[in-house]
Amino acid sequence: MSSMEKARADFPVLTQKIRGKNLVYLDSAATALKPWPVIERISLFNSYETANVHRGAHYLADQATRYFEESRAAVRDFVHARASEEIIFTKGATESLNLLAQSWGRVNLHANDEILLTRMEHHANIVPWQMVAQQTGAKIKVVELTPDGQLDRQDLARKLSPLTKVFAFTACSNTLGTINPVAELVSAAKAVGAITVVDGAQFVANHAVDVQAWGVDFFAFSGHKVFGPYGVGVLYGRQELLRSMPPYQGGGSMIAKVTFAETTYNESPFRFEAGTPNIEAVIALKPALEYVGKWGWAAIQEHENELVQKARAGLREIAGVRLFGPSQGTAPLVSFVIEGIHHSDVGQILDQENVAVRVGHHCTQPLMEVLGVTGTVRASFSVYNNTQDVELFLKAVAKAKEMLS
Ligand code: PMP
């Protein structure tokens, strides 16, 4: 038994019976389950510590502000940023990327500038750039993939040019599991003078982030993918760049002085955090990041890799299963279809067996286009899964195939 087997007990969702049976939760790439320390932290704040931040003159308000800023420091350490000022709290990776596209993009992009994306991007790292492209006249370019779902380096070399103003790419594909070589891509972008934006939504639950070692300009992620609460996300930005960026939204907390004639703005990060934030979520993000630290990346990766390899090997033995993405070195997820059977039907049979997976395009429709499918079945693994989960999953897939063929 791997030491990670003990992790299961930390997640109350898994202790219940659903339809009289154990839940096989294989949808962590959509959202990770929450461990007790996170649940308890949210509850503690709401029960006994409720107060707004950055404005009160009383005990609870001071305390809430302190916890809020401690969480910012925890995120700073988690991504290895230079300073807490480089950490902006948003409501999720999606909002982080929209903030960036609007705040940085509207000022810095001009007609015929190029925004370079990749074929494997989530819609959250496509649509905000399209919107700012429409506003500024900038153009979207796309790096294509190799047949096994890796970034095509030759295509990258062709598409990166002095016209490229921003290269925005995912550290990890939510559909294929591909892990991109972030440091290498950042340095290629820097060589042509482009800024770099890394979508870390799928990366943060299983990998160490080091924004300084990578030299990346911006990094975005969501709390709920890393055992944290909903409604909190992060945008890391290099201080020099954040200082030069205008606000994204106007309102309370983001101002220095307001008159009807004009408003001057607060310093970063507060300039980008208008209004009352999701305080309990920000505060409970800290125990989520600490939870990862309790196991360490090496143990997490070893455990999850064992599960994903077992799942892949088992799927290969089921005739008609088509697997997508690289066969090794991926995030802990498998994406597949069964030839001739609709992915939604497979999902339904799996659900009847209490195996929770995601089916569909996974918010990566441009990727579906080149894969030649409308959707896939995606099973994703985390610290709380075990080999029995994989066996039940494989049995359910075999059953789905038998019933639907
Ligand atoms: N990027 C990737 C790669 C994702 O997987 C997701 C979530 N599916 C997002 C961005 C968006 O995250 P959120 O919905 O939490 O804002």
PDB file of N, CA and C in Angstrom, residues 20 33 65 118 144 201 265 316 330 350 352 369 378:
ATOM      1  N   GLY A  20     -25.922   3.576  -2.779  1.00  0.00           N
ATOM      2  CA  GLY A  20     -25.549   2.391  -1.991  1.00  0.00           C
ATOM      3  C   GLY A  20     -24.137   1.875  -2.236  1.00  0.00           C
ATOM      4  N   LEU A  33     -11.424  17.329  -5.213  1.00  0.00           N
ATOM      5  CA  LEU A  33     -12.206  17.274  -3.982  1.00  0.00           C
ATOM      6  C   LEU A  33     -11.502  18.107  -2.914  1.00  0.00           C
ATOM      7  N   THR A  65      -8.056  40.597   7.583  1.00  0.00           N
ATOM      8  CA  THR A  65      -7.073  41.174   6.661  1.00  0.00           C
ATOM      9  C   THR A  65      -5.730  40.454   6.795  1.00  0.00           C
ATOM     10  N   THR A 118      -1.836  28.066 -28.597  1.00  0.00           N
ATOM     11  CA  THR A 118      -1.575  26.719 -29.108  1.00  0.00           C
ATOM     12  C   THR A 118      -2.896  25.998 -29.350  1.00  0.00           C
ATOM     13  N   GLU A 144       0.501  24.423 -33.884  1.00  0.00           N
ATOM     14  CA  GLU A 144      -0.174  23.131 -34.053  1.00  0.00           C
ATOM     15  C   GLU A 144       0.550  22.037 -33.267  1.00  0.00           C
ATOM     16  N   ALA A 201      -3.808  26.141 -14.835  1.00  0.00           N
ATOM     17  CA  ALA A 201      -4.987  25.537 -14.185  1.00  0.00           C
ATOM     18  C   ALA A 201      -4.828  24.031 -13.961  1.00  0.00           C
ATOM     19  N   TYR A 265      -5.364  55.563  -8.832  1.00  0.00           N
ATOM     20  CA  TYR A 265      -5.500  54.166  -8.444  1.00  0.00           C
ATOM     21  C   TYR A 265      -4.497  53.749  -7.386  1.00  0.00           C
ATOM     22  N   ARG A 316      -5.963   0.038 -23.328  1.00  0.00           N
ATOM     23  CA  ARG A 316      -5.385  -0.488 -24.577  1.00  0.00           C
ATOM     24  C   ARG A 316      -5.849  -1.909 -24.858  1.00  0.00           C
ATOM     25  N   THR A 330       2.600  12.427 -18.813  1.00  0.00           N
ATOM     26  CA  THR A 330       1.462  13.345 -18.885  1.00  0.00           C
ATOM     27  C   THR A 330       0.944  13.667 -17.487  1.00  0.00           C
ATOM     28  N   LEU A 350     -20.976   4.667 -17.252  1.00  0.00           N
ATOM     29  CA  LEU A 350     -19.994   4.795 -16.164  1.00  0.00           C
ATOM     30  C   LEU A 350     -20.654   5.392 -14.921  1.00  0.00           C
ATOM     31  N   GLN A 352     -23.746   5.127 -14.052  1.00  0.00           N
ATOM     32  CA  GLN A 352     -24.584   4.088 -13.418  1.00  0.00           C
ATOM     33  C   GLN A 352     -23.742   3.180 -12.525  1.00  0.00           C
ATOM     34  N   GLU A 369     -11.476  19.622 -33.125  1.00  0.00           N
ATOM     35  CA  GLU A 369     -11.492  19.734 -34.584  1.00  0.00           C
ATOM     36  C   GLU A 369     -10.359  18.920 -35.211  1.00  0.00           C
ATOM     37  N   ARG A 378     -13.028  11.541 -20.418  1.00  0.00           N
ATOM     38  CA  ARG A 378     -11.774  11.847 -19.702  1.00  0.00           C
ATOM     39  C   ARG A 378     -11.888  11.363 -18.262  1.00  0.00           C
TER      40      ARG A 378
END
